[in-house]
Amino acid sequence: MIYNILQYAFAGLGALSLGLGAWQRSKRGVFVMSAIASFCTAIAAHYHVFWATATFGLAVPWALFCALNTIDLSWRTKTGFVLFLALGSWLCIYPTYSDERYGRIDRSGLAPEERAKVEEDARVGNRGVREWLLSNIDFRLVRGLDLKGGLRLVYTVDVDEAIKDKRDRYYDELRQALARSYGIIGAEQQASVEDLKKLAGKVRVEKSRENAGTLFINFEDAADADKVNDEFMRPFQEMQRQFSSDRKRVTLRIKSEVESEIRTKAVAQAKETVLRRVDSLGLKEAGVTTRDEDIIIEIPGDNDQTFAEIRDIVSQTARLEFKLLDDDVNFFEAEVRNPKNKEVKGLRFQQEQVSVGPGKQKVNYYAVLEHMEGEDMRQALARLREWTASLSVPDDHEIGYGKYQAFDEEKGTVEDVGWRTYYLFSKAEVTGDMVRDAQAMPDPSDRGLGGWLVRMELTGVGADRFEDITEKNVKRRFAIILDQKVESAPVIQTKIPGGIATITMGSANVDQQVTDARKLELVLRSGALPAPISPSNEQRIGPSLGQDAIVQGAKGGLAGVILVLLFMQVYYSRAGAIANFAVLFNMVLQVAILAMFGASMTLPGIAGLVLTVGIAVDANVLINERIREELRHGKSPRAAVDVGYDKAFSAILDGHVTTLISGLILAQYGSGPIKGFAVTLIVGIAVSLFTGVVCTRLMFDWAVRARKVKKLHLG
């Protein structure tokens, strides 16, 4: 936090120093403000605020340039700004240049603690200038899939789960509304477990097993169906109702247009979540797009470790839920005596003493299924799910699954040997969208054994809900469920205010706990997926254009740029050299901006880059011809430059705006290579207007105002 405060403070001082320097209009004032900027740079470096250090380091030569005794302060300020941009562009491009020439710095073989130490040393400048720069600058311009190859992952969004989530929310709201209509609770009250048991004697709300978006209301008395009138349905406008012939059953189904909207939103939200996770890994060059219900991730490169990491992070749904256990009911007691359960390999029942309220204890059964020889934990969980699917679980309850662990005497460690069950209320009292922030940290309660946990801070609504639930359910178990697996089920000891909750990382080795904690922190911060996603296709692809096509394309682009520069030099002489300088600076700025946004350079992108060279040159052709015309009319060089730029600007602006509109349309409706071309073109248009009008004008002003040339060399 202190780094951010200092950074903003230094940025403000830097702006103040330049502003006051301009206001003073004297070398003394500029030198004083340069000294302030230099002092701020030293302070920023001391506190390791990199971008404040870089900004003030670049602002010092800008401020000093303003102190020169040349032309006027306005010209010196503009020229100093161009110098500032040139040095800043070098900073942005350097990591890309370094990676291409020397390769990326690889720390993958280090232990997590050692890697963190090395990265921190590099960040604060203890490991050389190159490592210091590369550790603090995230900007990279990488070759795209068509130039470098990489990995293409395709995930399918299970949109039916998103529809089920919507249905389940309506399930809970319907029971609350029915409890109010029967007078069991007041208009502003929330029904408790006891209230809902009273409601069950009059009406039952059921979820359809066949249709994800359908609910049934079953009345004991057909006359009660009149309660489901237009007034009752007002909060449920997204559902359509249908009465049975005997009016004892009302079918509520989510409307088809609403289902379509849910599907579309689920895919869009899943894409945004995946994109945030990819960006959090520092893989901004990866492309994330959608096609129907598929999410396509394209990652340039050939780093297998990076590919494995992104698979783990992306596929984790990270659906966090807090649910109460119904320990008042000994659900599995009847299954203990069921002879059919003996046919399930590895299945057995155990007893545990549970707390069911202040001063109340009881013994309940739970099921345990150990994985068989040659079977992994995932396969064992699938078998347990298959078995529980045959049980008659009420709609307002569900079976939860958590890892079952045992102590291995030979290894002296706790091992995962199977899965166990929990009998839960299906309603999630607190969900992951109520998490404001998450942070991985060492567990302070494990007495220095190296355990890790993830500390979560809830939003205002989540904190209030968490406090209310813990107050009403003291001495009852509250399950923490991540991706449909119970991470832990602690007993609520007392009301928990403040909205702080923790998830421990289990009993795995420390390195694994650190890795798991970091991953969980990342996915909780980036948000849970609105629905599970599953891998449907994976391809390792080489450069799609082929090496020969890449080389020929690069040669063609380079040849085009060189020919344009040669023409300008030959045809316009020294004015052509000024135009060429602006064109080269234009390309540098474009590459720097693309690197700042983590863009991937594709062959269409290179084509867009070359095209902007022609656009930039076109602006200089218009300016040079206008200046020639004014010189032929007998004007002085200084007057010809002033009038030439004024008259040419409207034509230059028109040409740039029309091209910009074309680029925006291509970016909006295009995809893949077309979009890459459009983005490069848009950036080039914006930069071209600056370099073609501002930068060249500064050089012409130097010639006619500082050197006071009698003749302009325009070929």
mmCIF file of C-alpha atoms in Angstrom, residues 6-241:
data_model
loop_
_atom_site.group_PDB
_atom_site.id
_atom_site.type_symbol
_atom_site.label_atom_id
_atom_site.label_comp_id
_atom_site.label_asym_id
_atom_site.label_seq_id
_atom_site.Cartn_x
_atom_site.Cartn_y
_atom_site.Cartn_z
ATOM 1 C CA LEU A 6 4.445 6.990 -2.857
ATOM 2 C CA GLN A 7 4.029 6.300 -6.550
ATOM 3 C CA TYR A 8 1.044 8.634 -6.867
ATOM 4 C CA ALA A 9 2.788 11.261 -4.733
ATOM 5 C CA PHE A 10 5.909 11.163 -6.909
ATOM 6 C CA ALA A 11 3.844 11.344 -10.087
ATOM 7 C CA GLY A 12 2.159 14.457 -8.740
ATOM 8 C CA LEU A 13 5.495 16.053 -7.836
ATOM 9 C CA GLY A 14 6.870 15.271 -11.288
ATOM 10 C CA ALA A 15 3.931 16.950 -13.005
ATOM 11 C CA LEU A 16 4.276 19.902 -10.612
ATOM 12 C CA SER A 17 7.993 20.236 -11.342
ATOM 13 C CA LEU A 18 7.469 20.440 -15.094
ATOM 14 C CA GLY A 19 4.486 22.754 -14.729
ATOM 15 C CA LEU A 20 6.303 25.149 -12.416
ATOM 16 C CA GLY A 21 9.340 25.031 -14.651
ATOM 17 C CA ALA A 22 7.235 26.145 -17.597
ATOM 18 C CA TRP A 23 5.537 28.810 -15.501
ATOM 19 C CA GLN A 24 8.843 30.228 -14.263
ATOM 20 C CA ARG A 25 10.013 30.637 -17.885
ATOM 21 C CA SER A 26 13.600 30.821 -16.643
ATOM 22 C CA LYS A 27 16.530 28.461 -16.552
ATOM 23 C CA ARG A 28 16.743 28.832 -12.795
ATOM 24 C CA GLY A 29 13.166 27.655 -12.316
ATOM 25 C CA VAL A 30 13.640 24.705 -14.661
ATOM 26 C CA PHE A 31 16.879 23.663 -12.950
ATOM 27 C CA VAL A 32 15.201 23.841 -9.542
ATOM 28 C CA MET A 33 12.331 21.693 -10.729
ATOM 29 C CA SER A 34 14.767 19.274 -12.380
ATOM 30 C CA ALA A 35 16.503 18.951 -9.033
ATOM 31 C CA ILE A 36 13.143 18.176 -7.388
ATOM 32 C CA ALA A 37 12.421 15.522 -10.043
ATOM 33 C CA SER A 38 15.894 14.020 -9.512
ATOM 34 C CA PHE A 39 15.360 13.932 -5.748
ATOM 35 C CA CYS A 40 11.980 12.234 -6.243
ATOM 36 C CA THR A 41 13.664 9.705 -8.541
ATOM 37 C CA ALA A 42 16.182 8.833 -5.820
ATOM 38 C CA ILE A 43 13.433 8.456 -3.211
ATOM 39 C CA ALA A 44 11.346 6.286 -5.574
ATOM 40 C CA ALA A 45 14.367 4.082 -6.272
ATOM 41 C CA HIS A 46 15.027 3.751 -2.547
ATOM 42 C CA TYR A 47 11.479 2.518 -1.948
ATOM 43 C CA HIS A 48 11.561 0.296 -5.072
ATOM 44 C CA VAL A 49 8.662 2.080 -6.785
ATOM 45 C CA PHE A 50 9.844 1.204 -10.278
ATOM 46 C CA TRP A 51 7.544 3.217 -12.517
ATOM 47 C CA ALA A 52 7.901 6.310 -10.375
ATOM 48 C CA THR A 53 11.671 5.876 -10.647
ATOM 49 C CA ALA A 54 11.450 5.408 -14.416
ATOM 50 C CA THR A 55 9.042 8.311 -14.927
ATOM 51 C CA PHE A 56 11.166 10.784 -12.994
ATOM 52 C CA GLY A 57 14.362 9.441 -14.496
ATOM 53 C CA LEU A 58 12.935 10.210 -17.945
ATOM 54 C CA ALA A 59 11.488 13.537 -16.794
ATOM 55 C CA VAL A 60 14.905 14.859 -15.745
ATOM 56 C CA PRO A 61 16.340 15.151 -19.306
ATOM 57 C CA TRP A 62 12.981 16.573 -20.427
ATOM 58 C CA ALA A 63 13.172 19.283 -17.777
ATOM 59 C CA LEU A 64 16.859 19.965 -18.522
ATOM 60 C CA PHE A 65 16.104 20.285 -22.227
ATOM 61 C CA CYS A 66 13.612 23.004 -21.338
ATOM 62 C CA ALA A 67 16.509 24.969 -19.811
ATOM 63 C CA LEU A 68 18.343 25.315 -23.138
ATOM 64 C CA ASN A 69 18.559 28.761 -24.664
ATOM 65 C CA THR A 70 17.021 27.762 -28.017
ATOM 66 C CA ILE A 71 13.991 29.184 -29.841
ATOM 67 C CA ASP A 72 11.261 29.423 -27.149
ATOM 68 C CA LEU A 73 9.982 27.438 -24.150
ATOM 69 C CA SER A 74 7.047 25.997 -26.092
ATOM 70 C CA TRP A 75 9.368 24.417 -28.694
ATOM 71 C CA ARG A 76 11.763 23.156 -26.018
ATOM 72 C CA THR A 77 8.878 21.613 -24.027
ATOM 73 C CA LYS A 78 7.526 19.783 -27.081
ATOM 74 C CA THR A 79 10.956 18.560 -28.134
ATOM 75 C CA GLY A 80 11.698 17.417 -24.576
ATOM 76 C CA PHE A 81 8.411 15.510 -24.593
ATOM 77 C CA VAL A 82 9.451 13.738 -27.829
ATOM 78 C CA LEU A 83 12.739 12.818 -26.137
ATOM 79 C CA PHE A 84 10.752 11.568 -23.129
ATOM 80 C CA LEU A 85 8.623 9.374 -25.413
ATOM 81 C CA ALA A 86 11.687 8.030 -27.239
ATOM 82 C CA LEU A 87 13.378 6.944 -24.002
ATOM 83 C CA GLY A 88 10.094 5.551 -22.659
ATOM 84 C CA SER A 89 9.606 3.559 -25.866
ATOM 85 C CA TRP A 90 13.025 2.016 -25.403
ATOM 86 C CA LEU A 91 11.998 0.921 -21.894
ATOM 87 C CA CYS A 92 8.847 -0.701 -23.263
ATOM 88 C CA ILE A 93 10.632 -2.475 -26.121
ATOM 89 C CA TYR A 94 13.711 -3.627 -24.192
ATOM 90 C CA PRO A 95 12.113 -6.727 -22.553
ATOM 91 C CA THR A 96 10.989 -7.993 -25.976
ATOM 92 C CA TYR A 97 14.428 -7.365 -27.455
ATOM 93 C CA SER A 98 16.124 -9.044 -24.489
ATOM 94 C CA ASP A 99 13.862 -12.119 -24.620
ATOM 95 C CA GLU A 100 14.401 -12.556 -28.355
ATOM 96 C CA ARG A 101 18.184 -12.165 -28.157
ATOM 97 C CA TYR A 102 19.080 -13.771 -24.829
ATOM 98 C CA GLY A 103 15.960 -15.832 -24.045
ATOM 99 C CA ARG A 104 13.625 -15.489 -21.066
ATOM 100 C CA ILE A 105 15.044 -15.818 -17.577
ATOM 101 C CA ASP A 106 14.051 -19.328 -16.469
ATOM 102 C CA ARG A 107 13.431 -19.920 -12.751
ATOM 103 C CA SER A 108 11.186 -22.957 -13.180
ATOM 104 C CA GLY A 109 13.647 -25.338 -11.528
ATOM 105 C CA LEU A 110 13.739 -23.411 -8.244
ATOM 106 C CA ALA A 111 11.699 -24.205 -5.148
ATOM 107 C CA PRO A 112 8.787 -21.798 -4.536
ATOM 108 C CA GLU A 113 10.522 -20.004 -1.635
ATOM 109 C CA GLU A 114 13.805 -19.713 -3.525
ATOM 110 C CA ARG A 115 12.054 -18.505 -6.671
ATOM 111 C CA ALA A 116 10.165 -15.857 -4.660
ATOM 112 C CA LYS A 117 13.462 -14.710 -3.081
ATOM 113 C CA VAL A 118 15.197 -14.449 -6.470
ATOM 114 C CA GLU A 119 12.259 -12.558 -7.977
ATOM 115 C CA GLU A 120 12.164 -10.127 -5.043
ATOM 116 C CA ASP A 121 15.928 -9.525 -5.319
ATOM 117 C CA ALA A 122 15.534 -8.840 -9.028
ATOM 118 C CA ARG A 123 12.599 -6.516 -8.390
ATOM 119 C CA VAL A 124 14.541 -4.334 -5.944
ATOM 120 C CA GLY A 125 17.649 -4.285 -8.117
ATOM 121 C CA ASN A 126 19.960 -6.721 -6.327
ATOM 122 C CA ARG A 127 20.608 -8.952 -9.345
ATOM 123 C CA GLY A 128 21.842 -6.674 -12.139
ATOM 124 C CA VAL A 129 20.254 -4.073 -14.394
ATOM 125 C CA ARG A 130 18.854 -6.581 -16.913
ATOM 126 C CA GLU A 131 17.088 -8.681 -14.294
ATOM 127 C CA TRP A 132 15.896 -5.527 -12.538
ATOM 128 C CA LEU A 133 14.317 -4.209 -15.722
ATOM 129 C CA LEU A 134 12.824 -7.539 -16.808
ATOM 130 C CA SER A 135 11.366 -8.182 -13.338
ATOM 131 C CA ASN A 136 9.653 -4.802 -13.192
ATOM 132 C CA ILE A 137 8.507 -4.380 -16.807
ATOM 133 C CA ASP A 138 5.751 -6.754 -17.884
ATOM 134 C CA PHE A 139 5.460 -5.386 -21.413
ATOM 135 C CA ARG A 140 6.132 -7.991 -24.101
ATOM 136 C CA LEU A 141 5.523 -8.186 -27.837
ATOM 137 C CA VAL A 142 5.542 -11.828 -28.858
ATOM 138 C CA ARG A 143 5.198 -13.657 -32.113
ATOM 139 C CA GLY A 144 1.719 -15.004 -32.727
ATOM 140 C CA LEU A 145 0.709 -18.549 -33.534
ATOM 141 C CA ASP A 146 1.180 -18.027 -37.274
ATOM 142 C CA LEU A 147 4.802 -16.936 -36.723
ATOM 143 C CA LYS A 148 5.870 -19.012 -33.732
ATOM 144 C CA GLY A 149 3.385 -21.827 -33.170
ATOM 145 C CA GLY A 150 2.092 -22.837 -29.764
ATOM 146 C CA LEU A 151 -0.860 -24.506 -28.062
ATOM 147 C CA ARG A 152 -4.559 -24.247 -28.856
ATOM 148 C CA LEU A 153 -6.960 -25.305 -26.090
ATOM 149 C CA VAL A 154 -10.705 -25.620 -26.585
ATOM 150 C CA TYR A 155 -13.009 -25.772 -23.532
ATOM 151 C CA THR A 156 -16.778 -26.314 -23.641
ATOM 152 C CA VAL A 157 -18.954 -24.393 -21.176
ATOM 153 C CA ASP A 158 -21.566 -26.543 -19.438
ATOM 154 C CA VAL A 159 -24.321 -23.969 -19.847
ATOM 155 C CA ASP A 160 -26.938 -26.348 -18.403
ATOM 156 C CA GLU A 161 -25.268 -25.861 -15.019
ATOM 157 C CA ALA A 162 -25.807 -22.102 -15.306
ATOM 158 C CA ILE A 163 -29.497 -22.757 -15.979
ATOM 159 C CA LYS A 164 -29.630 -25.106 -12.982
ATOM 160 C CA ASP A 165 -28.108 -22.375 -10.804
ATOM 161 C CA LYS A 166 -30.858 -20.004 -11.894
ATOM 162 C CA ARG A 167 -33.479 -22.690 -11.211
ATOM 163 C CA ASP A 168 -32.022 -23.414 -7.760
ATOM 164 C CA ARG A 169 -32.215 -19.725 -6.820
ATOM 165 C CA TYR A 170 -35.861 -19.711 -7.841
ATOM 166 C CA TYR A 171 -36.366 -22.911 -5.814
ATOM 167 C CA ASP A 172 -35.255 -21.148 -2.629
ATOM 168 C CA GLU A 173 -37.225 -17.974 -3.434
ATOM 169 C CA LEU A 174 -40.385 -19.987 -4.187
ATOM 170 C CA ARG A 175 -40.298 -21.722 -0.818
ATOM 171 C CA GLN A 176 -39.836 -18.376 0.921
ATOM 172 C CA ALA A 177 -42.758 -16.865 -1.043
ATOM 173 C CA LEU A 178 -45.009 -19.860 -0.289
ATOM 174 C CA ALA A 179 -44.164 -19.669 3.423
ATOM 175 C CA ARG A 180 -45.304 -16.031 3.399
ATOM 176 C CA SER A 181 -48.485 -16.792 1.447
ATOM 177 C CA TYR A 182 -49.446 -19.467 4.022
ATOM 178 C CA GLY A 183 -48.748 -17.028 6.861
ATOM 179 C CA ILE A 184 -45.954 -19.159 8.320
ATOM 180 C CA ILE A 185 -43.589 -16.154 8.304
ATOM 181 C CA GLY A 186 -44.057 -12.405 8.026
ATOM 182 C CA ALA A 187 -43.655 -10.316 4.889
ATOM 183 C CA GLU A 188 -40.067 -9.279 5.666
ATOM 184 C CA GLN A 189 -38.929 -12.487 7.391
ATOM 185 C CA GLN A 190 -36.757 -15.294 6.065
ATOM 186 C CA ALA A 191 -37.998 -18.850 6.624
ATOM 187 C CA SER A 192 -35.875 -20.971 8.939
ATOM 188 C CA VAL A 193 -35.373 -24.734 8.698
ATOM 189 C CA GLU A 194 -38.258 -25.276 11.125
ATOM 190 C CA ASP A 195 -40.510 -22.973 9.096
ATOM 191 C CA LEU A 196 -39.771 -24.913 5.930
ATOM 192 C CA LYS A 197 -40.621 -28.178 7.677
ATOM 193 C CA LYS A 198 -44.039 -26.733 8.501
ATOM 194 C CA LEU A 199 -44.450 -25.684 4.874
ATOM 195 C CA ALA A 200 -43.673 -29.229 3.680
ATOM 196 C CA GLY A 201 -46.926 -30.444 5.268
ATOM 197 C CA LYS A 202 -48.951 -28.211 2.954
ATOM 198 C CA VAL A 203 -46.926 -27.951 -0.261
ATOM 199 C CA ARG A 204 -43.729 -29.423 -1.750
ATOM 200 C CA VAL A 205 -41.442 -27.722 -4.262
ATOM 201 C CA GLU A 206 -39.524 -30.188 -6.460
ATOM 202 C CA LYS A 207 -36.791 -29.870 -9.069
ATOM 203 C CA SER A 208 -37.239 -31.628 -12.390
ATOM 204 C CA ARG A 209 -34.797 -34.472 -13.029
ATOM 205 C CA GLU A 210 -35.140 -34.201 -16.808
ATOM 206 C CA ASN A 211 -35.303 -30.458 -17.501
ATOM 207 C CA ALA A 212 -32.696 -28.124 -16.029
ATOM 208 C CA GLY A 213 -35.025 -25.119 -15.943
ATOM 209 C CA THR A 214 -38.205 -26.659 -14.501
ATOM 210 C CA LEU A 215 -39.741 -26.694 -11.004
ATOM 211 C CA PHE A 216 -42.924 -28.347 -9.681
ATOM 212 C CA ILE A 217 -45.188 -27.071 -6.900
ATOM 213 C CA ASN A 218 -47.268 -29.940 -5.427
ATOM 214 C CA PHE A 219 -50.213 -28.884 -3.226
ATOM 215 C CA GLU A 220 -51.946 -31.159 -0.720
ATOM 216 C CA ASP A 221 -55.159 -29.170 -1.258
ATOM 217 C CA ALA A 222 -56.053 -28.260 -4.861
ATOM 218 C CA ALA A 223 -57.706 -25.060 -3.664
ATOM 219 C CA ASP A 224 -54.307 -23.751 -2.575
ATOM 220 C CA ALA A 225 -53.243 -23.556 -6.228
ATOM 221 C CA ASP A 226 -55.033 -20.207 -6.340
ATOM 222 C CA LYS A 227 -52.166 -18.804 -4.278
ATOM 223 C CA VAL A 228 -49.988 -18.977 -7.412
ATOM 224 C CA ASN A 229 -51.756 -15.987 -8.961
ATOM 225 C CA ASP A 230 -50.446 -13.024 -10.960
ATOM 226 C CA GLU A 231 -49.433 -11.181 -7.792
ATOM 227 C CA PHE A 232 -47.492 -14.229 -6.538
ATOM 228 C CA MET A 233 -45.732 -14.592 -9.930
ATOM 229 C CA ARG A 234 -44.580 -10.980 -10.066
ATOM 230 C CA PRO A 235 -41.027 -11.780 -8.756
ATOM 231 C CA PHE A 236 -40.893 -14.766 -11.136
ATOM 232 C CA GLN A 237 -41.562 -13.032 -14.467
ATOM 233 C CA GLU A 238 -38.818 -15.081 -16.145
ATOM 234 C CA MET A 239 -40.845 -18.274 -15.582
ATOM 235 C CA GLN A 240 -44.038 -19.473 -17.206
ATOM 236 C CA ARG A 241 -46.618 -21.449 -15.216
#
